[in-house]
Coordinates of C-alpha atoms and ligand atoms in Angstrom, one line a residue:
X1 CA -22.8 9.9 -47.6
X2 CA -21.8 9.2 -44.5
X3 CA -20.4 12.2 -42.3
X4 CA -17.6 12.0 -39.9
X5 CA -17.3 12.9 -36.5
X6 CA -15.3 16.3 -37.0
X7 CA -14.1 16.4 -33.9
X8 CA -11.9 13.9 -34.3
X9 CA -9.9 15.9 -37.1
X10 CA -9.3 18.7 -34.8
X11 CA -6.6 16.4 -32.6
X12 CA -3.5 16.3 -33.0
X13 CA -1.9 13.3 -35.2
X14 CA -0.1 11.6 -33.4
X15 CA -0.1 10.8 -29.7
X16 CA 3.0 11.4 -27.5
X17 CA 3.9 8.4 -27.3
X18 CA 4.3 7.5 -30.9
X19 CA 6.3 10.6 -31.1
X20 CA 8.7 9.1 -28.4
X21 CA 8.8 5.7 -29.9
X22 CA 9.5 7.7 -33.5
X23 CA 12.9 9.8 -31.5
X24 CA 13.9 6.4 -29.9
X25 CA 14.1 4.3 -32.9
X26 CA 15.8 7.2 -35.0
X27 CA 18.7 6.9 -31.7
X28 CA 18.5 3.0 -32.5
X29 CA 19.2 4.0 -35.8
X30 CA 22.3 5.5 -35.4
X31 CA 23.5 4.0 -31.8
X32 CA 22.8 0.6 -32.8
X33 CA 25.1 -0.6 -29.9
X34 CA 24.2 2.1 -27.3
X35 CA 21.8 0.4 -24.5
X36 CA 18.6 2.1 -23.9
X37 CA 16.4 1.9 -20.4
X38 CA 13.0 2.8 -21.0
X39 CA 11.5 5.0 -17.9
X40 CA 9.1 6.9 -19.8
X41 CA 5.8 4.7 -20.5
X42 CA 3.9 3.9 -17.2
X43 CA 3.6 0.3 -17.8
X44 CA 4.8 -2.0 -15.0
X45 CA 7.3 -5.1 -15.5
X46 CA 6.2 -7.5 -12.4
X47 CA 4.2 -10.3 -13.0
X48 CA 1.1 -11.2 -12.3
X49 CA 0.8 -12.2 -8.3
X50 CA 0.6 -15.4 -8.0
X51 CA -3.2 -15.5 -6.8
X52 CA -4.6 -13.9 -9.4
X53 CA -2.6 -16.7 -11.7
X54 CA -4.0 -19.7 -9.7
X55 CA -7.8 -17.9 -9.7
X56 CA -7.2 -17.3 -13.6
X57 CA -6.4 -21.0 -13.8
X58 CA -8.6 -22.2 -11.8
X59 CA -11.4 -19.8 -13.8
X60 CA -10.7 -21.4 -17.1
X61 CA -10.9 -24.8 -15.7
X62 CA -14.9 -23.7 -14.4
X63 CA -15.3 -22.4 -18.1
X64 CA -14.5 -26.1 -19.5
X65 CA -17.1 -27.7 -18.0
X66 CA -20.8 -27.3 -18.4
X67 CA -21.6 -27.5 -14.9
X68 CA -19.9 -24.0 -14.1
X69 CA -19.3 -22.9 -17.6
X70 CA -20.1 -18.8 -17.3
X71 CA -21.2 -16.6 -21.0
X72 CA -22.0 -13.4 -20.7
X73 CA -22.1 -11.6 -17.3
X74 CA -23.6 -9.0 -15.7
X75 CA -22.5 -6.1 -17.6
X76 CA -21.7 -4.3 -14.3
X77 CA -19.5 -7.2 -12.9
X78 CA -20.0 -10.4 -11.1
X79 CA -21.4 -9.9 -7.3
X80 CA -18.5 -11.6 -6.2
X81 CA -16.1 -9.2 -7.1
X82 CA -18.2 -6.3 -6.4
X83 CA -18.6 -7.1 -2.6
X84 CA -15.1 -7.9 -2.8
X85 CA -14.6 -4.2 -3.8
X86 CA -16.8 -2.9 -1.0
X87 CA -15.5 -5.1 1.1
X88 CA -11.7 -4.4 1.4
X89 CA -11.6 -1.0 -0.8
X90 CA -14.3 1.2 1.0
X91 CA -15.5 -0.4 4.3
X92 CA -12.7 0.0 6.3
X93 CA -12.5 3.4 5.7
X94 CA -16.2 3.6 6.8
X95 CA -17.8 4.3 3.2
X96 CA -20.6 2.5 2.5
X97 CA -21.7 1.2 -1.1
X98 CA -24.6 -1.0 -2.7
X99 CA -23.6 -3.1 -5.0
X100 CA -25.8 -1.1 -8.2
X101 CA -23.4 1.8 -7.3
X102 CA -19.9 -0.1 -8.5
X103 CA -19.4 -0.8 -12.1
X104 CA -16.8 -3.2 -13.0
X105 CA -14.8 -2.6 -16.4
X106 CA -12.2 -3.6 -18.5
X107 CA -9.5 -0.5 -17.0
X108 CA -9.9 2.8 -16.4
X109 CA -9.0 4.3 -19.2
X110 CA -12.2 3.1 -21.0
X111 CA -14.4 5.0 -18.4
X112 CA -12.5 7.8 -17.4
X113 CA -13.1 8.1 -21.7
X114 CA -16.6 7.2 -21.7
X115 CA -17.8 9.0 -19.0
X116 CA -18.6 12.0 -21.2
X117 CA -21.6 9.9 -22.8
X118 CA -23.7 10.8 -20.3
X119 CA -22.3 14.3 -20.1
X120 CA -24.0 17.2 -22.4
X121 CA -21.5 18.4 -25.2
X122 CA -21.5 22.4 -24.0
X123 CA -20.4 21.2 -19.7
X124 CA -17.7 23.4 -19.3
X125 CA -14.6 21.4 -17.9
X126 CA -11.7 22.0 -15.6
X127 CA -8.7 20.2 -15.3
X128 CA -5.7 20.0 -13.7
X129 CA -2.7 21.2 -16.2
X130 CA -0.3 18.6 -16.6
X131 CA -3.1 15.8 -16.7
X132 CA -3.4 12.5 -17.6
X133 CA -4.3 12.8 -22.0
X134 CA -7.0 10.8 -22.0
X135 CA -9.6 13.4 -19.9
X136 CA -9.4 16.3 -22.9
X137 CA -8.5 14.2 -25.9
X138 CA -12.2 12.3 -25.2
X139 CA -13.6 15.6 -24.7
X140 CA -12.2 16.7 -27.9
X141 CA -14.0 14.1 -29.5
X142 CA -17.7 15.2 -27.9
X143 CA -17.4 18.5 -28.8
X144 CA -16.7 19.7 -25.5
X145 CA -13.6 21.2 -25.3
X146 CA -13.7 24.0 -28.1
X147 CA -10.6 24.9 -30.7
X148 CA -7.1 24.6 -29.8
X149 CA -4.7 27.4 -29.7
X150 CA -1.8 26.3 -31.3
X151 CA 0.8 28.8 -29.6
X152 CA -0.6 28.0 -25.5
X153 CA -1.3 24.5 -26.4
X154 CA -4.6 24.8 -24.7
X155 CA -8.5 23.9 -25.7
X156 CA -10.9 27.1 -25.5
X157 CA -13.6 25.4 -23.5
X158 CA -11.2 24.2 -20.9
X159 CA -10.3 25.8 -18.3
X160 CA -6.6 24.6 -17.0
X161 CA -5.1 24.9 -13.1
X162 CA -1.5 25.2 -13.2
X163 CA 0.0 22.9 -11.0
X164 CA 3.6 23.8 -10.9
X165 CA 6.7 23.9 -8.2
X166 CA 5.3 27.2 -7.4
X167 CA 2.0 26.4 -6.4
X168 CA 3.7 23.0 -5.0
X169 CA 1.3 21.4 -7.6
X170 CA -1.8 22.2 -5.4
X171 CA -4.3 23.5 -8.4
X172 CA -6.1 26.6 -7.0
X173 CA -9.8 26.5 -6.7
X174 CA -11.0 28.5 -9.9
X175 CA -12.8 31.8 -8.8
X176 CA -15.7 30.6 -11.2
X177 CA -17.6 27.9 -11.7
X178 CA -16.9 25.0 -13.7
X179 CA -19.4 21.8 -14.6
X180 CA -16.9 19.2 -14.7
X181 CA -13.2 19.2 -13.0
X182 CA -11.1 15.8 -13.4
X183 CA -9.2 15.4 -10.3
X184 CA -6.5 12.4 -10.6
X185 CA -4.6 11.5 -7.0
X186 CA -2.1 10.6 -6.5
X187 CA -1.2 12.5 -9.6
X188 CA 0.0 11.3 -13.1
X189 CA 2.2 12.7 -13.9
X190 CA 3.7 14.8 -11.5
X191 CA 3.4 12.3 -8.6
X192 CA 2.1 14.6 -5.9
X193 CA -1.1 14.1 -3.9
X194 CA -3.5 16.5 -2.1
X195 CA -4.3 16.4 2.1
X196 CA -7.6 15.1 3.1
X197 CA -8.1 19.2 3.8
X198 CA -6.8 20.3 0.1
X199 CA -9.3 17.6 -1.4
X200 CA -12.5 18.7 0.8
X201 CA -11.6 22.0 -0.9
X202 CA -12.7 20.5 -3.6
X203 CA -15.6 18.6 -2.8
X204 CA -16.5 22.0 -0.7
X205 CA -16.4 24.0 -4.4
X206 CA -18.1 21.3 -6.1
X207 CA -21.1 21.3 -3.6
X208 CA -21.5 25.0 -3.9
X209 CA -21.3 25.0 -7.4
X210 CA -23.1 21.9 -8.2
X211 CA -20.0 20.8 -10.3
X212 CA -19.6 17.3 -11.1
X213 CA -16.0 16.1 -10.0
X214 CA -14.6 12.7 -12.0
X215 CA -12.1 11.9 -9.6
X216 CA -8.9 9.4 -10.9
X217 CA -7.6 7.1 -8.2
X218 CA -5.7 4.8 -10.4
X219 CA -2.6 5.0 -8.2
X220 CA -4.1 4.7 -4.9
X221 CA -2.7 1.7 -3.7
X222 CA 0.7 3.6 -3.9
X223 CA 0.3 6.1 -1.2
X224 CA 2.3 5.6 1.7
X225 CA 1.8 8.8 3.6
X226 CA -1.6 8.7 6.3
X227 CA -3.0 12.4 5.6
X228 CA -3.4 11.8 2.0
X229 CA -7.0 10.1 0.8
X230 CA -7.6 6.9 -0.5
X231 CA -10.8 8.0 -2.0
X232 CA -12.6 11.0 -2.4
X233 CA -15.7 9.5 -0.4
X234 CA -13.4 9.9 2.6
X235 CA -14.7 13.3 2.1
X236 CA -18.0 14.1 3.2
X237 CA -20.2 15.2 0.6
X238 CA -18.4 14.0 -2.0
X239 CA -21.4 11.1 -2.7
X240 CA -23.3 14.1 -4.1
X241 CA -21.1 15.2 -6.4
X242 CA -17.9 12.6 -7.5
X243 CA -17.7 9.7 -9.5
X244 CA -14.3 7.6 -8.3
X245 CA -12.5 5.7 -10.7
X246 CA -10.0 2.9 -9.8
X247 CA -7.9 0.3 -11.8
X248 CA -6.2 -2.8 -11.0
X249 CA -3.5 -2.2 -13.8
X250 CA -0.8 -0.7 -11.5
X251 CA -2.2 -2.2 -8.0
X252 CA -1.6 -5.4 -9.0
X253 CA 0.3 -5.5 -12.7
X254 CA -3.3 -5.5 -14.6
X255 CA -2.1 -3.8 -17.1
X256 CA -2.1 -6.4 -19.9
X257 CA -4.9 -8.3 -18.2
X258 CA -7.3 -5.3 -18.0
X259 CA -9.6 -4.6 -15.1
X260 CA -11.0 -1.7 -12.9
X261 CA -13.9 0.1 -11.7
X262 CA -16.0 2.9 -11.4
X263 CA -18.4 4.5 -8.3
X264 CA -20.9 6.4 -9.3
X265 CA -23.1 6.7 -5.9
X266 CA -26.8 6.9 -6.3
X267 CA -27.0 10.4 -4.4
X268 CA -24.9 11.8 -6.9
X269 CA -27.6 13.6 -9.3
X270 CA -26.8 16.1 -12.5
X271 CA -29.1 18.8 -14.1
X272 CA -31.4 18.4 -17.4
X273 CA -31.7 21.3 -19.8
X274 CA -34.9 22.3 -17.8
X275 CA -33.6 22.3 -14.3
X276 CA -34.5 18.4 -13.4
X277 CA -32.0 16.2 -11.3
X278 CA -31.4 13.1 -13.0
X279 CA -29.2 10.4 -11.5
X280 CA -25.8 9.8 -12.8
X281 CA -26.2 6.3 -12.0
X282 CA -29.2 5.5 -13.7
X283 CA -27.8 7.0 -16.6
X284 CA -24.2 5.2 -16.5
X285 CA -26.0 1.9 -16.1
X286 CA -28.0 2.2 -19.5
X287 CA -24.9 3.3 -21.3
X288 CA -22.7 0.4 -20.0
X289 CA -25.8 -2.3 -20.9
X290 CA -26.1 -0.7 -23.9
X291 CA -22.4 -0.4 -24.6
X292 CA -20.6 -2.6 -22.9
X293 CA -20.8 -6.4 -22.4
X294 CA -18.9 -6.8 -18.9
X295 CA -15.7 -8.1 -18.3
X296 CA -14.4 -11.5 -18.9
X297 CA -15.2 -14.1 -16.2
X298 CA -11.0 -15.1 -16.2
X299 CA -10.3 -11.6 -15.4
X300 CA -13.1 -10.9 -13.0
X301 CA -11.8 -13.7 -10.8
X302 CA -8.0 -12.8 -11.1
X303 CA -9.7 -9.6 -9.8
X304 CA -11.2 -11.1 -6.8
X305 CA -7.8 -12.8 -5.6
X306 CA -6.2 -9.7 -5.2
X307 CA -8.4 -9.3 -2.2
X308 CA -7.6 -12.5 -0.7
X309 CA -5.0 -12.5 2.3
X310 CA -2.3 -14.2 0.1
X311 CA -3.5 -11.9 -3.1
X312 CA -3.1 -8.6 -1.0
X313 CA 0.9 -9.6 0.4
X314 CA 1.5 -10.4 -2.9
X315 CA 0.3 -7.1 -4.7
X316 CA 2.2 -5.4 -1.3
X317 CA 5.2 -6.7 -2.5
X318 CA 5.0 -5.9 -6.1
X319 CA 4.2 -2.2 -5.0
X320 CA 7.2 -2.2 -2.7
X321 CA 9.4 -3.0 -5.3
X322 CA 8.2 -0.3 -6.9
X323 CA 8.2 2.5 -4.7
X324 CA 11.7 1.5 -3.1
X325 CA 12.8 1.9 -6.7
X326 CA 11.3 5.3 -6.6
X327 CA 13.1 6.4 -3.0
X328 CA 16.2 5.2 -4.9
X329 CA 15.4 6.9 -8.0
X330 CA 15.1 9.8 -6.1
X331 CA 18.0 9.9 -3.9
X332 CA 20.3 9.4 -6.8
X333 CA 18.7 12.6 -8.6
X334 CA 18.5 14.7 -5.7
X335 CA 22.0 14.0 -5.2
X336 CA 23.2 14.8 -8.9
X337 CA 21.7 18.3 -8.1
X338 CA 17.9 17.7 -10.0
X339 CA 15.3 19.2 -8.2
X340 CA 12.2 16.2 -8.1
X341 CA 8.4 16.0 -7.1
X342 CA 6.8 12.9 -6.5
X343 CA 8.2 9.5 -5.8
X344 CA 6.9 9.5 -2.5
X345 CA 3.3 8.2 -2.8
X346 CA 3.1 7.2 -6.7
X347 CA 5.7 5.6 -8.7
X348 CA 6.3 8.5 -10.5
X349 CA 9.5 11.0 -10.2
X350 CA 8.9 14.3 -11.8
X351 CA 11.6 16.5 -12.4
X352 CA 12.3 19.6 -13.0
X353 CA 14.4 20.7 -16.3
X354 CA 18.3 21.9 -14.8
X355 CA 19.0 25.5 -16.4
X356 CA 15.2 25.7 -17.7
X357 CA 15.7 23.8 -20.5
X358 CA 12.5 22.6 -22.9
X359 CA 10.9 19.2 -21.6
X360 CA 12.3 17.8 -25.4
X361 CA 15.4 19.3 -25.5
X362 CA 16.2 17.7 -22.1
X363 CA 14.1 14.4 -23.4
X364 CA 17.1 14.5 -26.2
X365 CA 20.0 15.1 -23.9
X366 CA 18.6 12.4 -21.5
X367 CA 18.7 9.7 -24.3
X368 CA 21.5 10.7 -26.3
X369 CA 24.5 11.3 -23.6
X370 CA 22.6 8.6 -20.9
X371 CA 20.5 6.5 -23.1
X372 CA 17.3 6.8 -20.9
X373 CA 13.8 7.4 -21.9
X374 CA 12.1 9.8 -20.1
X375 CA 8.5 11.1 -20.9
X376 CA 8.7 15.3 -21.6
X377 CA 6.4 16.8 -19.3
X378 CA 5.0 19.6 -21.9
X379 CA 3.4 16.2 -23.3
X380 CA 0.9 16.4 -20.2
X381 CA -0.1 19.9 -20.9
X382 CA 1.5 23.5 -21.2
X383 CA 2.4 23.6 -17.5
X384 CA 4.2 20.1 -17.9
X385 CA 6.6 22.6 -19.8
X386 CA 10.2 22.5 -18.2
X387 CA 9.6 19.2 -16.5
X388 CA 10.0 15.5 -17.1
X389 CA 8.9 12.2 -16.2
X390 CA 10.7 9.1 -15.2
X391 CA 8.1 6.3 -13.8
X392 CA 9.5 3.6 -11.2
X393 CA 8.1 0.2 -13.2
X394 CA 11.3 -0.3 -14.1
X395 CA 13.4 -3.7 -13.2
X396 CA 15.6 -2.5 -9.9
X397 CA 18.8 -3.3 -11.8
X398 CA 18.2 -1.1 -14.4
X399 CA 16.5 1.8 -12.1
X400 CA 20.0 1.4 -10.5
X401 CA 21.8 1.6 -13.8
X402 CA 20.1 4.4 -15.1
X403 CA 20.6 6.3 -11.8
X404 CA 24.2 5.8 -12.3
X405 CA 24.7 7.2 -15.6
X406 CA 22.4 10.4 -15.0
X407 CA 25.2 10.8 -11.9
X408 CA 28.1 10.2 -14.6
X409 CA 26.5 12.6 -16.9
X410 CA 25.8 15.7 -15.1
Ligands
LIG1 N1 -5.8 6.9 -15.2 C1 -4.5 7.3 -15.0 C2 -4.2 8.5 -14.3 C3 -3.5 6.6 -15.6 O1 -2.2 7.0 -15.5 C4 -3.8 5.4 -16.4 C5 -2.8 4.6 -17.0 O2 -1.6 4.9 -17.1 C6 -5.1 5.0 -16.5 C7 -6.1 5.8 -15.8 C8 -5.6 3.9 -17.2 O3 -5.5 2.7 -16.5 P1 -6.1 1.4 -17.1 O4 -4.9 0.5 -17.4 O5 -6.9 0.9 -15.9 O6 -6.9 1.6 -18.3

């Protein structure tokens, strides 16, 4: 008889998203004329830049003939995108990789889920409360997070930071000490970033209390302020005790294409039962042989173009587009009396419920009396509660649109 992983039965049914899609086609139901714009999934609408296009071509044309035909790869990515990564994502900010410390990978949610492979079952874990799903649910599924309690919404075994308007969505260092803390910044989904001096907070904590940080930068191409960091290695230290994870889905529309990356520096050492260091590296490199088999040649090369000079105007331009929609986006709620975080260096606008309405019920208003789709904020986690998201993929005309009849409506 084979056993299943019970872990797995303890999650929730259905993911937030099917929930949405489930209220949205119900409207569609009964509205079957009313125009919906969708600003609630995070998925962008650009295409592709066009050097990524021409590399992808001009891959598949090395893949027809025997001569530069390419099977399987490296399992930790082609050299030549690897020093392209060093190159133009970490040496001009003075941080200094080998090529063994940068895994290559088909997006970042697959890693930032994987991760905890290597990763006893009884860590204890800290993260940042809303949050990107994907850190607990994978937790949930090793074990690591505990029971849930149905009435807070929260995991026993994890210990959440509120970040709300009231703490300006800076999570407080916890006054004990954690294994593992997921850091994700710029922040999905409330939008907001930490200083260079809030993140060495951080990276201070984690060195004192030899806690491993996984830190998120899937939306670092989108900051546009100076003080706020690129990467966590900006921060000294932070080599002994963060692994960085990065993704070319919303840098350059990689989305449906599916590439990223993950640091894990070879200082950067964890504990065995019996008090040996081990490095994380090591370990990450015999899962991913083991468990992965690299990413496609095609995409590794689109990859590389968006480090050319033409590839990185091109991805500037697409990310433009995207965060004047979000200074639009929030000039037109400001000035129908919303109160919004964010918008400033990630493409998302966060805002806060008017009267303290529920994230749903507000969700419902949104889409019945303006026919937008929104994502409710309690769907990130309890403190999401009260808020809701509205991303800035959208076309321009329709950010415009939708700006328009939030003003009509309230
Ligand atoms: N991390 C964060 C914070 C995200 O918001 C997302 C996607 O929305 C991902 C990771 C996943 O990105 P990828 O498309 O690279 O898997």
């Amino acid at each position: 008889m084979a056993l299943v992983n019970e872990n797995f039965l303890k999650l929730p049914g259905s993911y937030l998203f099917s929930d949405i899609a489930k209220k949205v086609n119900s409207f569609k139901v009964t509205h079957p004329k009313q125009d919906i714009i969708r600003l609630g999934i995070g998925d962008v609408t650009r295409p592709l830049p066009e050097a990524c296009l021409e590399a992808m071509h001009k891959a598949v044309n090395d893949l027809s003939k025997a001569e530069t035909f390419r099977g399987y790869g490296p399992e930790q990515g082609y050299d030549f995108l690897i020093e392209a990564i060093i190159k133009n994502d970490y040496a001009p900010r003075g941080i200094h990789f080998s090529n063994s410390e940068v895994f290559v990978n088909d997006g970042a949610k697959s890693d930032t889920g994987n991760i905890g492979d290597i990763l006893r079952h009884d860590n204890s874990v800290g993260v940042t409360d809303p949050i990107y799903p994907v850190y607990i649910d994978s937790n949930v599924m090793s074990g690591r997070a505990g029971e849930l309690d149905i009435e807070s919404g929260k995991w026993s075994n994890i210990t959440y930071m509120p970040c709300t308007s009231e703490n300006n969505f800076i999570p407080q260092i916890p006054d004990k000490r954690i294994d593992i803390v997921y850091l994700c910044y710029p922040n999905n989904p409330t939008g907001t970033t930490l200083t260079k001096a809030e993140l060495k907070k951080w990276v201070d904590y984690a060195l004192e209390n030899d806690t491993l940080i996984l830190f998120d930068a899937a939306y670092e191409a989108y900051i546009q302020e100076d003080d706020v960091p690129h990467s966590i290695y900006e921060i000294k230290g932070a080599r002994k005790c963060a692994i960085e994870f990065r993704s070319f889905s919303k840098t350059a529309g990689f989305t449906g294409v599916r590439c990223g990356y993950t640091v894990v520096p070879k200082e950067l050492t964890a504990s065995t039962i019996t008090g040996e260091r081990v490095e994380l590296n090591k370990l990450w490199n015999r899962r991913q042989s083991t468990k992965f088999n690299g990413t496609s040649y095609i995409t590794q090369r689109a990859a590389e173009a968006i480090y050319t000079p033409e590839g990185k105007k091109q991805i500037k331009e697409n990310i433009d587009y995207y965060m004047t929609n979000a200074g639009i986006m929030k000039e037109a709620l400001e000035s129908s009396g919303l109160t919004v975080y964010g918008g400033v260096n990630a493409p998302y606008l966060w805002i806060k419920t008017p009267n303290n309405m529920s994230s749903w019920k507000f969700f419902d208003q949104l889409l019945y009396e303006a026919n937008i789709v929104g994502t409710p904020g309690v769907g990130f986690g309890p403190s999401g509660e009260g808020y809701l998201r509205l991303t800035a993929f959208g076309e321009r005309e329709n950010c415009i649109e939708a700006m328009r009849r939030i003003k009509n409506w309230l």
